[in-house]
Short mmCIF file of C-alpha atoms in Angstrom, two decimals:
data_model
loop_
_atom_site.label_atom_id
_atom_site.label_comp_id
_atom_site.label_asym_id
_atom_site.label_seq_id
_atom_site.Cartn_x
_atom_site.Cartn_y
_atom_site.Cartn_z
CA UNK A 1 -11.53 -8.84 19.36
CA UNK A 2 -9.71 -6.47 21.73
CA UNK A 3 -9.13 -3.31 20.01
CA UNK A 4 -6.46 0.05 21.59
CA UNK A 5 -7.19 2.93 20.13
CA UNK A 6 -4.53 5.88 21.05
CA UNK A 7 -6.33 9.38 20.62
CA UNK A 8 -10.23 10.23 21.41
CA UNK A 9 -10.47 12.76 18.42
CA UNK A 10 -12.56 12.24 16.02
CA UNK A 11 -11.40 9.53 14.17
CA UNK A 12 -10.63 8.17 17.79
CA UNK A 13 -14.20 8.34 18.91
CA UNK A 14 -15.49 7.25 15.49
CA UNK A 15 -13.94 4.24 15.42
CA UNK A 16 -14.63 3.25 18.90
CA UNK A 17 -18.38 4.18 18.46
CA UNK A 18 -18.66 1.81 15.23
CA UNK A 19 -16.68 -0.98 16.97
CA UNK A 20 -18.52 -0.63 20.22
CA UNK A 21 -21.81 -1.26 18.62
CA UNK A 22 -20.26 -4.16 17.27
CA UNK A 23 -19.75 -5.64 20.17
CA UNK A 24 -15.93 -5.31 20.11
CA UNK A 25 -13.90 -5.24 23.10
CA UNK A 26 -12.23 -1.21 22.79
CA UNK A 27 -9.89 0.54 25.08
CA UNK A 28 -9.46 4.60 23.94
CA UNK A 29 -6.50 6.28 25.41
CA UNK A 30 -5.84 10.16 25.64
CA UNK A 31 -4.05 12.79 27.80
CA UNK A 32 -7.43 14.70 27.33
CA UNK A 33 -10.10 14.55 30.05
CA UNK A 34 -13.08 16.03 28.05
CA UNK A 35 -12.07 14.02 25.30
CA UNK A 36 -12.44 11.00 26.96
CA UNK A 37 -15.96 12.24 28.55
CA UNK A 38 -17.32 12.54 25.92
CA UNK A 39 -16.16 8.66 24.40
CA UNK A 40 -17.23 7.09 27.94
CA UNK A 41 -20.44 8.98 28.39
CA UNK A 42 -21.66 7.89 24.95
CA UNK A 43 -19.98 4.66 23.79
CA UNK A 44 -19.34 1.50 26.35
CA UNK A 45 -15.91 1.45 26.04
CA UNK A 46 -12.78 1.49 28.16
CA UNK A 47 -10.98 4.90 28.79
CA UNK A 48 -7.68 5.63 30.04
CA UNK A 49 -6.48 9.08 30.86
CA UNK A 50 -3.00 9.39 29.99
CA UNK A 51 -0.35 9.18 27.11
CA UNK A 52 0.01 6.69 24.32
CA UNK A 53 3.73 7.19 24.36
CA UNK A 54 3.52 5.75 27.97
CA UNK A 55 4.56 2.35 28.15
CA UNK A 56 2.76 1.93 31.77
CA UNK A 57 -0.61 3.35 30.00
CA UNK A 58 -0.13 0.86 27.14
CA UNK A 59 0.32 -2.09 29.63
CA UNK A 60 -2.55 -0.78 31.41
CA UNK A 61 -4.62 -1.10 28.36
CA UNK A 62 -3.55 -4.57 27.86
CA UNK A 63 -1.72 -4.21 25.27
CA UNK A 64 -0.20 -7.62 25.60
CA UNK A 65 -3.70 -9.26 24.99
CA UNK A 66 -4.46 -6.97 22.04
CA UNK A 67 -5.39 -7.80 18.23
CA UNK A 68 -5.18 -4.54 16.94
CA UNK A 69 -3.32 -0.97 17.96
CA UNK A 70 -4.38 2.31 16.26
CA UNK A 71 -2.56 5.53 16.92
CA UNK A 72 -4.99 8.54 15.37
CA UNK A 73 -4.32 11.32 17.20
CA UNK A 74 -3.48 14.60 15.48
CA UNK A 75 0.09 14.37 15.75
CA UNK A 76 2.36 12.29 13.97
CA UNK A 77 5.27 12.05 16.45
CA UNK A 78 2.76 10.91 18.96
CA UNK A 79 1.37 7.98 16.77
CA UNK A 80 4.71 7.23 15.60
CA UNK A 81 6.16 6.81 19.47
CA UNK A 82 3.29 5.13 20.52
CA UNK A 83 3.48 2.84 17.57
CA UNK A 84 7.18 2.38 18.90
CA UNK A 85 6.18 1.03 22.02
CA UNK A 86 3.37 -1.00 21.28
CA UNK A 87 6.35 -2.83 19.28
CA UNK A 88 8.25 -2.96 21.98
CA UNK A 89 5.55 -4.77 24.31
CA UNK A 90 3.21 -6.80 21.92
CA UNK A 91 5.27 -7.06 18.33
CA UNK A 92 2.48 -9.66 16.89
CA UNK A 93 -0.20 -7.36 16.94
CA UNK A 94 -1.81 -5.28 14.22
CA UNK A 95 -0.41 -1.78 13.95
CA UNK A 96 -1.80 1.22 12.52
CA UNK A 97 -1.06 4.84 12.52
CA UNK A 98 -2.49 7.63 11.24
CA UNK A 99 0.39 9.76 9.90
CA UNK A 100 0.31 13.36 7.55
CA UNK A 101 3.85 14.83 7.90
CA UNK A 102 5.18 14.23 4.37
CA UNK A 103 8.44 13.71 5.95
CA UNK A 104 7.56 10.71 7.03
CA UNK A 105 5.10 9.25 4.13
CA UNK A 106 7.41 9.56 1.12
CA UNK A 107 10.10 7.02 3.62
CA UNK A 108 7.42 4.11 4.06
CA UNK A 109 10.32 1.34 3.76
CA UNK A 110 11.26 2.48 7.13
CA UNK A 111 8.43 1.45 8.80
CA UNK A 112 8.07 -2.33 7.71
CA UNK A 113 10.12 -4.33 10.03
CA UNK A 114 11.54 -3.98 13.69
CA UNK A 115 10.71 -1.34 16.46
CA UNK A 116 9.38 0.96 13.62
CA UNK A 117 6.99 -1.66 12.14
CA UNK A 118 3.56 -0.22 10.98
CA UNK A 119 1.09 -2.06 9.16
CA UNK A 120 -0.29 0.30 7.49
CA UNK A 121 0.23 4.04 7.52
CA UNK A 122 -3.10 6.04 7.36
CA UNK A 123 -2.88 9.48 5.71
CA UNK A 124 -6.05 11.03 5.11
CA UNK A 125 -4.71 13.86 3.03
CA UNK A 126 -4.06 11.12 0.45
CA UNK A 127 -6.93 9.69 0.68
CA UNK A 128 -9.07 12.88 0.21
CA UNK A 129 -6.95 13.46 -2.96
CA UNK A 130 -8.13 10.06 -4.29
CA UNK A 131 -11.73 10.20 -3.82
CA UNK A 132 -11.29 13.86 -5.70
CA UNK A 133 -9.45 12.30 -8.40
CA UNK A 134 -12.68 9.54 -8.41
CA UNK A 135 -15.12 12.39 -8.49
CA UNK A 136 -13.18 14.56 -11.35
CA UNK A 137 -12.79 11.13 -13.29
CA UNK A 138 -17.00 10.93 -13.50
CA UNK A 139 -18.67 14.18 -12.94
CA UNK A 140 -22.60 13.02 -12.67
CA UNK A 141 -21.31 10.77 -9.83
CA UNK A 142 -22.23 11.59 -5.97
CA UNK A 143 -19.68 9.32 -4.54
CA UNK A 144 -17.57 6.58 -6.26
CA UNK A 145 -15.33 3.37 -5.01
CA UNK A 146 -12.65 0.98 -6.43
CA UNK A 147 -12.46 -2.77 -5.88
CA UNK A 148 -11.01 -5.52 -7.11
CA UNK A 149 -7.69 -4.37 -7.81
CA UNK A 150 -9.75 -1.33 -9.62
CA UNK A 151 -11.82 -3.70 -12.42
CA UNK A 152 -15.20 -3.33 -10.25
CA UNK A 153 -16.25 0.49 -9.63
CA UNK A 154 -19.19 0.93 -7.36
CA UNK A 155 -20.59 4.70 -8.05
CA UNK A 156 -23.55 6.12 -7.26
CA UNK A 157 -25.43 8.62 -9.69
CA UNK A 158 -28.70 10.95 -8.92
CA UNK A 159 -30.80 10.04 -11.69
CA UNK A 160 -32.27 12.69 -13.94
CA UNK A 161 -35.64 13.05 -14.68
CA UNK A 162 -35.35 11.81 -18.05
CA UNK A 163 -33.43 9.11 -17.27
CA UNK A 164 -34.63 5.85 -19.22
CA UNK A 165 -34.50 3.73 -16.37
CA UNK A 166 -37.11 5.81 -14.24
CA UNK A 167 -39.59 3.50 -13.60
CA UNK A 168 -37.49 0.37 -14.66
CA UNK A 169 -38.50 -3.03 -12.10
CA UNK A 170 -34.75 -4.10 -10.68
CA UNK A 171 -35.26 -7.41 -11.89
CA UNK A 172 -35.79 -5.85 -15.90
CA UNK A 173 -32.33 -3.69 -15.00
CA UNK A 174 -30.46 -5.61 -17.96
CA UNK A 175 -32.83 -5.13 -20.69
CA UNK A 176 -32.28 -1.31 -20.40
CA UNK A 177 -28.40 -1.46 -19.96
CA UNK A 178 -27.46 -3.65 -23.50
CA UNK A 179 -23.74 -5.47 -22.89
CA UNK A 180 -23.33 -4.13 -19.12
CA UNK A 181 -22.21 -6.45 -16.51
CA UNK A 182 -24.18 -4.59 -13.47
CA UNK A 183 -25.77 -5.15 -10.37
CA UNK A 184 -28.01 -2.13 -8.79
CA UNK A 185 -26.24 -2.24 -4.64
CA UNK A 186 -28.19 0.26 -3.46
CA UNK A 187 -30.92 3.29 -3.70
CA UNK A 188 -31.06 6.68 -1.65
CA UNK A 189 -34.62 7.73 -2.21
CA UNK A 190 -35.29 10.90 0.08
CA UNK A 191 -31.92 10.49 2.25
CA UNK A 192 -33.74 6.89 3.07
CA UNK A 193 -30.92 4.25 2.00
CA UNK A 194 -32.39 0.97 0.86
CA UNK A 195 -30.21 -2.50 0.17
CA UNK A 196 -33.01 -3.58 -2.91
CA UNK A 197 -34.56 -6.59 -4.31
CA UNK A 198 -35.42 -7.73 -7.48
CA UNK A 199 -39.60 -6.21 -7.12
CA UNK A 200 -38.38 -2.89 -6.48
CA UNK A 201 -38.55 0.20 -9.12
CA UNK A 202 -35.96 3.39 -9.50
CA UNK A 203 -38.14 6.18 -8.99
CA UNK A 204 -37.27 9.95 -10.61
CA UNK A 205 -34.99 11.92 -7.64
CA UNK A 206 -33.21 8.40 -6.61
CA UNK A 207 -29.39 8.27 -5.68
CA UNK A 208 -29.01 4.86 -7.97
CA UNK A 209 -25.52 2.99 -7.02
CA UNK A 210 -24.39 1.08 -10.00
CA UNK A 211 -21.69 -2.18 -9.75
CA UNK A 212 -20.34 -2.29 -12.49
CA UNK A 213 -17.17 -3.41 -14.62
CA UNK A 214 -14.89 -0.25 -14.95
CA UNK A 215 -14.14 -0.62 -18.40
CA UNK A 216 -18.33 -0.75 -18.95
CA UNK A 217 -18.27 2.89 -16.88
CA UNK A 218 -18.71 4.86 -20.17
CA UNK A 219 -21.12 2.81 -21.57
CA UNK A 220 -23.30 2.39 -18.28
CA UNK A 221 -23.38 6.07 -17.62
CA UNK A 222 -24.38 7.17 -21.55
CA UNK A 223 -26.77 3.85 -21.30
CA UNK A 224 -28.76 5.21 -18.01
CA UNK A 225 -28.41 8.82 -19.58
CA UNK A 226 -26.24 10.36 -16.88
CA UNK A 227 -22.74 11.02 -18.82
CA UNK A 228 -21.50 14.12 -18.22
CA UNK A 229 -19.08 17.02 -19.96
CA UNK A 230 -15.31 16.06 -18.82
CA UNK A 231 -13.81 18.51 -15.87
CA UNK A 232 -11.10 20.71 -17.70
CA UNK A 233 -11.66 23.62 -15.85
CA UNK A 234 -9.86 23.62 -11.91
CA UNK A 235 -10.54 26.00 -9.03
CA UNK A 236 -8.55 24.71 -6.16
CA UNK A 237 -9.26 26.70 -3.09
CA UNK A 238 -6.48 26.09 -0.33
CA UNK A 239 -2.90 25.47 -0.90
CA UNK A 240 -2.24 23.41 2.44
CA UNK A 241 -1.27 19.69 2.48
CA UNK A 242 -4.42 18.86 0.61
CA UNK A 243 -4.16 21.36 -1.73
CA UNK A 244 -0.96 21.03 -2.59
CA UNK A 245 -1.29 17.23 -3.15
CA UNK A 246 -4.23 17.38 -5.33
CA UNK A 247 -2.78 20.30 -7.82
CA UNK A 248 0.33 17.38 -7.87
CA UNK A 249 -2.03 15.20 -9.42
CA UNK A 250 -3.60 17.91 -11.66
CA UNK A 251 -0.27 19.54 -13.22
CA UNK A 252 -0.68 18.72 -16.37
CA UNK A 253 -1.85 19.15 -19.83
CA UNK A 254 -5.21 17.52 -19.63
CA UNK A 255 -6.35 20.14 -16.82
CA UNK A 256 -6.14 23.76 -16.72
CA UNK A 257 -5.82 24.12 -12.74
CA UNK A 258 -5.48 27.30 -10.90
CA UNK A 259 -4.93 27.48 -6.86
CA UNK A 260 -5.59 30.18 -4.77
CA UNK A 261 -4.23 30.61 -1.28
CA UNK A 262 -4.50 33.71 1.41
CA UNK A 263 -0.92 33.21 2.39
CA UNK A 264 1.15 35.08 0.29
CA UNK A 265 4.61 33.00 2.01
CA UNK A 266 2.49 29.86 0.81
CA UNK A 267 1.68 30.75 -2.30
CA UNK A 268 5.57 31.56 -3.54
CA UNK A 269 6.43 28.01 -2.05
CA UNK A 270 4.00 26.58 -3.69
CA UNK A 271 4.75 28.41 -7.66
CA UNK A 272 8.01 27.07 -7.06
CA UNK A 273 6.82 23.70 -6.81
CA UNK A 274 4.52 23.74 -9.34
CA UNK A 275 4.67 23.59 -12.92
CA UNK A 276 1.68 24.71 -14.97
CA UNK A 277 -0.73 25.23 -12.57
CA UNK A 278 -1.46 28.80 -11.55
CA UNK A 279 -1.24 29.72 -7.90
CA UNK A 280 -3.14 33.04 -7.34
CA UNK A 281 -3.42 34.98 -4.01
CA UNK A 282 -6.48 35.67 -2.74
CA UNK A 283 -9.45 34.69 -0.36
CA UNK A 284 -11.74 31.97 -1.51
CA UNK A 285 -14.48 34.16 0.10
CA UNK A 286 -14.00 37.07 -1.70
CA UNK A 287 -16.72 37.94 -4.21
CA UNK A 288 -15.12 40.55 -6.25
CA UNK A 289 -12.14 37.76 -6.49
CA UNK A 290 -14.16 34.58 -7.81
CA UNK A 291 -15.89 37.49 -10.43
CA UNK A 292 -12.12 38.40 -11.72
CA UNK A 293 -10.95 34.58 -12.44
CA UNK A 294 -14.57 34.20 -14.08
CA UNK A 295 -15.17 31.44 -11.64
CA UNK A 296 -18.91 30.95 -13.50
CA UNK A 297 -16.88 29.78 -16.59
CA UNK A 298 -15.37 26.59 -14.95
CA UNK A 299 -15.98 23.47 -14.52
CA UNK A 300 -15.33 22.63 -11.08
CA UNK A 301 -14.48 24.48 -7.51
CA UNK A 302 -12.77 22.40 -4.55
CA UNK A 303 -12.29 23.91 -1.86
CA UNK A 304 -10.06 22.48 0.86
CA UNK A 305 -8.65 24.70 3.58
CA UNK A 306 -8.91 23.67 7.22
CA UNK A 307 -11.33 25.82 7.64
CA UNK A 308 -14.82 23.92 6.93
CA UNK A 309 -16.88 27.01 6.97
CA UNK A 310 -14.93 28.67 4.78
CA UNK A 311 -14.61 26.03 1.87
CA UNK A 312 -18.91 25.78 2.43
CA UNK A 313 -19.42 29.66 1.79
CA UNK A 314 -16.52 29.55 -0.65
CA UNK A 315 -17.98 26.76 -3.15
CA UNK A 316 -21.65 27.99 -2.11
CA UNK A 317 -20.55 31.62 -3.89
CA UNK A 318 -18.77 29.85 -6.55
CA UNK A 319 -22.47 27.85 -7.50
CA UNK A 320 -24.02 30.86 -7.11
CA UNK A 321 -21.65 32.50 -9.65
CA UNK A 322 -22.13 29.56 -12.11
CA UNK A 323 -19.32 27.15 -11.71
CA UNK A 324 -20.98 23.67 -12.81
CA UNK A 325 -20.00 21.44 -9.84
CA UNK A 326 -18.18 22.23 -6.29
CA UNK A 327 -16.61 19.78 -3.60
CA UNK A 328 -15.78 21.46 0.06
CA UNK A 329 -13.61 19.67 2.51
CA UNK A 330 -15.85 18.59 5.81
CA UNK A 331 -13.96 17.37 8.92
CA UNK A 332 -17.25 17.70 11.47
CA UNK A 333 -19.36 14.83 10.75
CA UNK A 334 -22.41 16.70 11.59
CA UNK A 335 -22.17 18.53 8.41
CA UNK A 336 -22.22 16.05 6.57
CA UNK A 337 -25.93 15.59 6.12
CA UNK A 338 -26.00 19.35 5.29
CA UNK A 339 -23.78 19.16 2.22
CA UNK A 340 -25.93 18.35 -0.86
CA UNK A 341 -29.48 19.62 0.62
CA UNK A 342 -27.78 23.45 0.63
CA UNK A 343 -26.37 22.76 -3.33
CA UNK A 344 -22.48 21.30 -2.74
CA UNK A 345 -22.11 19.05 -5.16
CA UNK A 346 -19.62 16.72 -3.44
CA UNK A 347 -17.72 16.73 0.05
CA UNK A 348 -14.73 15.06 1.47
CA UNK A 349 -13.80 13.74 4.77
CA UNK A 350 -10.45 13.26 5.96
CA UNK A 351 -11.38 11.87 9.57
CA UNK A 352 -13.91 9.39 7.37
CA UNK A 353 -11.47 8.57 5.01
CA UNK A 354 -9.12 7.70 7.61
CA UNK A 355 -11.98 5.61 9.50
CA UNK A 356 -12.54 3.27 5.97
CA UNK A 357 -9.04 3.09 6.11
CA UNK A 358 -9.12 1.68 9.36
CA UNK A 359 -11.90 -0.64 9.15
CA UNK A 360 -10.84 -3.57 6.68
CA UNK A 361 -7.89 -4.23 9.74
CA UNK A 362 -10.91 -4.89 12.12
CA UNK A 363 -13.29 -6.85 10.15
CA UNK A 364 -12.66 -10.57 10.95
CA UNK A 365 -12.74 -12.65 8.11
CA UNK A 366 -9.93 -11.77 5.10
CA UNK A 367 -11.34 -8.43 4.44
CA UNK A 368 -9.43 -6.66 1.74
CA UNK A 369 -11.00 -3.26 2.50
CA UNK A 370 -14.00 -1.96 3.06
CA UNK A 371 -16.10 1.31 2.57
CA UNK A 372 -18.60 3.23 4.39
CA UNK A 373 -21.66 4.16 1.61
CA UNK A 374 -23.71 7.36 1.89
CA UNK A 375 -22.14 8.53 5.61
CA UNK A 376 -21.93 5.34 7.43
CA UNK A 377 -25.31 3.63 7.16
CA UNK A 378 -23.66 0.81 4.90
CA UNK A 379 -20.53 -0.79 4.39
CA UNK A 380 -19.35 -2.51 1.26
CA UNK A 381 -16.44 -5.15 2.29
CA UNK A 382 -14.22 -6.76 -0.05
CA UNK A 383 -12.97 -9.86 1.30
CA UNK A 384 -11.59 -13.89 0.52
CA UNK A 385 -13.82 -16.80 0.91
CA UNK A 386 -12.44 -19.00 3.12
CA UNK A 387 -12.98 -22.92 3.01
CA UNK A 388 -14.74 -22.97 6.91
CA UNK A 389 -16.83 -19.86 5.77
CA UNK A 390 -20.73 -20.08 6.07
CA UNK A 391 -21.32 -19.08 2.39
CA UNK A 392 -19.02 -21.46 0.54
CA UNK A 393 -20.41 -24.54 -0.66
CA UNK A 394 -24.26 -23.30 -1.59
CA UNK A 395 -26.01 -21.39 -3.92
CA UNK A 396 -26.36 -17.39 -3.10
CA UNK A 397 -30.25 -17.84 -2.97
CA UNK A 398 -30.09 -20.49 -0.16
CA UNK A 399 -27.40 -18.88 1.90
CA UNK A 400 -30.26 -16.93 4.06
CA UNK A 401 -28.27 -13.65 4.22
CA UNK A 402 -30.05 -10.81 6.60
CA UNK A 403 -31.80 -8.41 4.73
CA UNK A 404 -30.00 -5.41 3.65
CA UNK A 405 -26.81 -8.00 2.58
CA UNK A 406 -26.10 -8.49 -0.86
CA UNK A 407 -23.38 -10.23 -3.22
CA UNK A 408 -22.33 -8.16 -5.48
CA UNK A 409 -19.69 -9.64 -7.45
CA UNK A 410 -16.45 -11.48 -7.47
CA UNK A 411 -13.32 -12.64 -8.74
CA UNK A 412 -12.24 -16.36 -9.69
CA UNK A 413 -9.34 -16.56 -10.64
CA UNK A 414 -8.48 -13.53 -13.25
CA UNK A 415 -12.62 -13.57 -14.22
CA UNK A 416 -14.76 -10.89 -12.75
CA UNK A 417 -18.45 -12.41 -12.06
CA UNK A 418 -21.81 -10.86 -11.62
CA UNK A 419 -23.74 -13.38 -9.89
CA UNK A 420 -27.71 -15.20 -10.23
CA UNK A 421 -28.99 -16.92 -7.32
CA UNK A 422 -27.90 -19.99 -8.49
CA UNK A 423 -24.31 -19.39 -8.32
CA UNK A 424 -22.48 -21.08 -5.33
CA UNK A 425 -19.41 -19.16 -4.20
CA UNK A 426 -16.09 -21.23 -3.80
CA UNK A 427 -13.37 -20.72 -1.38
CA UNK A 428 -10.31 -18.23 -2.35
CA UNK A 429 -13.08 -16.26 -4.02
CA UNK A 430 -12.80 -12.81 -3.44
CA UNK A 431 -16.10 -11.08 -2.61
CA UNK A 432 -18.00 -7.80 -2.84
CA UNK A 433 -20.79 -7.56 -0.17
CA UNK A 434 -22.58 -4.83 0.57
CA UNK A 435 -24.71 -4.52 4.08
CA UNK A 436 -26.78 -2.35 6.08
CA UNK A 437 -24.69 -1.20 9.00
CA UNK A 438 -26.35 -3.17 11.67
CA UNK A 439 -25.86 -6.39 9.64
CA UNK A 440 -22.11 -6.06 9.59
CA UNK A 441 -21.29 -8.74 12.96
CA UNK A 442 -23.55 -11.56 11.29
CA UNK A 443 -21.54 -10.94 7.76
CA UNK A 444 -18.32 -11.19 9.80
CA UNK A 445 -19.72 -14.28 11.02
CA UNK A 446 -20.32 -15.83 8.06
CA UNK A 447 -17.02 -14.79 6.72
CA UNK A 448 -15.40 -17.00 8.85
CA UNK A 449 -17.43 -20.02 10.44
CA UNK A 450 -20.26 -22.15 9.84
CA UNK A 451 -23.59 -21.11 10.70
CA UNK A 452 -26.34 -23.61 11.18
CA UNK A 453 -28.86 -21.44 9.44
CA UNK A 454 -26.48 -20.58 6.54
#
């Protein structure tokens, strides 16, 4: 697979760095030099030093020999030219393009056919906005995913001591959980992520991700003793594009959502665009502030400026004040690690968003989508069985999958399935693997041929 990817940003170099170590063939373009040092003196990857929007540089990139074209730089007309072009020269190939200007996103009929074609427009912003929405809609939850048309839910919960299924053997799961359809994918046990078996035990401090039927969510959560109080209660720190989006979702009667912005210009725009929330001027920062709106009494504090050190010390003072959880925006990866150790509840990624967004395009196989679990040291892919695939035709337990890899569900026809190791998957079912990052080529493989030992 021969992959162009226009802009060496972080998303850029991201991408390239997970494909490259995937043995994927990836050219990264970009009018900047340091950029592109630092892609070529880390990854093994092709660099090109020059503009997306130039069709020379395309052709130069071979283009014409491509499967898949990704414009993520940081500005939309760029992506959207480039995108233009790569039309132009190769019109069969996959196009993506990472786009945030909502003059362009609320048009997307424009860009389906001809010149303009895009197969799928990436906007972060959105995306952040969803996994809040995901978060708000289970508060005990660390970090939460939709499949199957949104009937499976993947989450994954940190235990509490008292937790009934502390000390519970995997393969006694169902005895504790009465009437639940669920399948433990993985444990985080002392930021160590392990894909379990059957022998191994949830131990008191574990990060337990549940699979689960979504309409069993309520009953799985009070089952395992982790239900929590409902968010009511909104602090929304930042009233940019993200901002702005997720106080959309939350103007209504079932939240009482405040925003506060340091822009005074920004904050009349947004009052007139908004109905009952409450948009308050002010610095997320400010101490004396957060004391005045009794920040301690709510229930949750996002913040999500473009300022990454400002939404950590922002929701660090809320916690410290007493608001009950916190999410801060993070766009450098290497805070991500930092996050929950220094008592954030929840982040957010936009450039990581944008990557799982990406990646379902470049898995081969019919991948629906696909999402990276705890940072990206697993991946759980949704995808069709097809009939030349290596794990149609067998049961699960004989299919020899790599360790790390396992089934979690899927979908027949309009039934949702958790499976035993003596069900045999079919082709046109659609799957729910999860896998340890560095298994991710031989699952590819056996997504789409036959392998002897399989």
């Amino acid at each position: 697979m021969r992959v162009i990817i226009v802009g060496a940003g972080e998303v850029g170099f991201n991408v390239a760095r997970r494909l490259s170590g995937e043995s994927k063939e990836v050219v990264v373009i970009d009018t900047n030099s340091k950029a592109l040092s630092r892609v070529s003196d880390t990854l093994d990857v092709q660099t090109i030093l020059g503009s997306g929007s130039s069709p020379e540089i395309l052709k130069r990139a071979g283009i014409v020999d491509a499967d898949i074209f990704l414009a993520v730089t940081d500005k939309d007309e760029i992506n959207l030219i480039s995108t233009f072009l790569a039309n132009r020269i190769a019109p069969k190939i996959i196009k993506l393009a990472r786009i945030r200007n909502e003059d362009y996103t609320k048009y997307p009929e424009m860009f389906t056919e001809g010149d303009l074609r895009i197969d799928t427009l990436i906007n972060p912003d959105e995306e952040v906005v969803e996994s809040i929405l995901r978060v708000m809609s289970v508060p005990g939850a660390v970090e939460i995913n939709d499949f199957v048309g949104g009937k499976v839910r993947l989450i994954g919960v940190k235990l509490p001591k008292e937790s009934p299924l502390v000390g519970v053997t995997l393969m006694n799961i169902k005895e504790h959980l009465v009437g639940i359809n669920v399948v433990i994918a993985a444990l985080v046990r002392e930021d160590r992520l392990i894909i379990p078996g059957g022998l191994d035990t949830i131990q008191e401090g574990d990060i337990v991700y549940f699979t689960s039927m979504r309409n069993q969510q309520e009953s799985l959560l009070r089952q395992a003793g982790i239900l929590s109080d409902p968010i009511r209660k909104v602090l929304i720190v930042g009233g940019g594009n993200v901002g702005f989006l997720l106080a959309q979702a939350l103007d209504n009667k079932k939240f009482h959502t405040r925003l506060l912005d340091k822009d005074s210009d920004r904050c009349d725009e947004l009052s007139e665009k908004l109905d009952r929330v409450i948009v308050l001027h002010g610095d997320g920062t400010d101490q004396e502030l957060l004391k005045e709106e009794n920040v301690g009494e709510l229930d949750m504090v996002i913040s999500v400026t473009g300022d990454e050190e400002m939404n950590i010390l922002s929701c660090l003072l809320a916690k410290n004040l007493g608001a009950r959880k916190t999410i801060t925006r993070i766009n450098n990866f290497a805070y991500i690690p930092l996050i929950q150790p220094i008592g954030i509840d929840h982040l957010v990624c936009p450039r990581l968003s944008a990557i799982n967004s990406i990646l379902h395009f470049v898995r081969q196989g019919k991948v629906i989508s696909a999402v990276s679990i705890k940072g990206e040291e697993a991946e759980a892919l949704e995808a069709i069985a097809q009939e030349k695939s290596g794990i149609v035709g067998k049961p699960i337990k004989d299919l020899n999958l790599p360790k790390g890899t396992l089934i979690l569900c899927f979908q027949r026809g309009e039934e949702v399935i958790i499976p035993s190791g003596f069900t045999v998957i079919e082709p046109n079912d659609r799957l729910l693997i999860i896998s340890t990052r560095k298994n991710i080529p031989e699952i590819e493989k056996a997504l789409t041929t036959k392998l002897e030992y399989y």
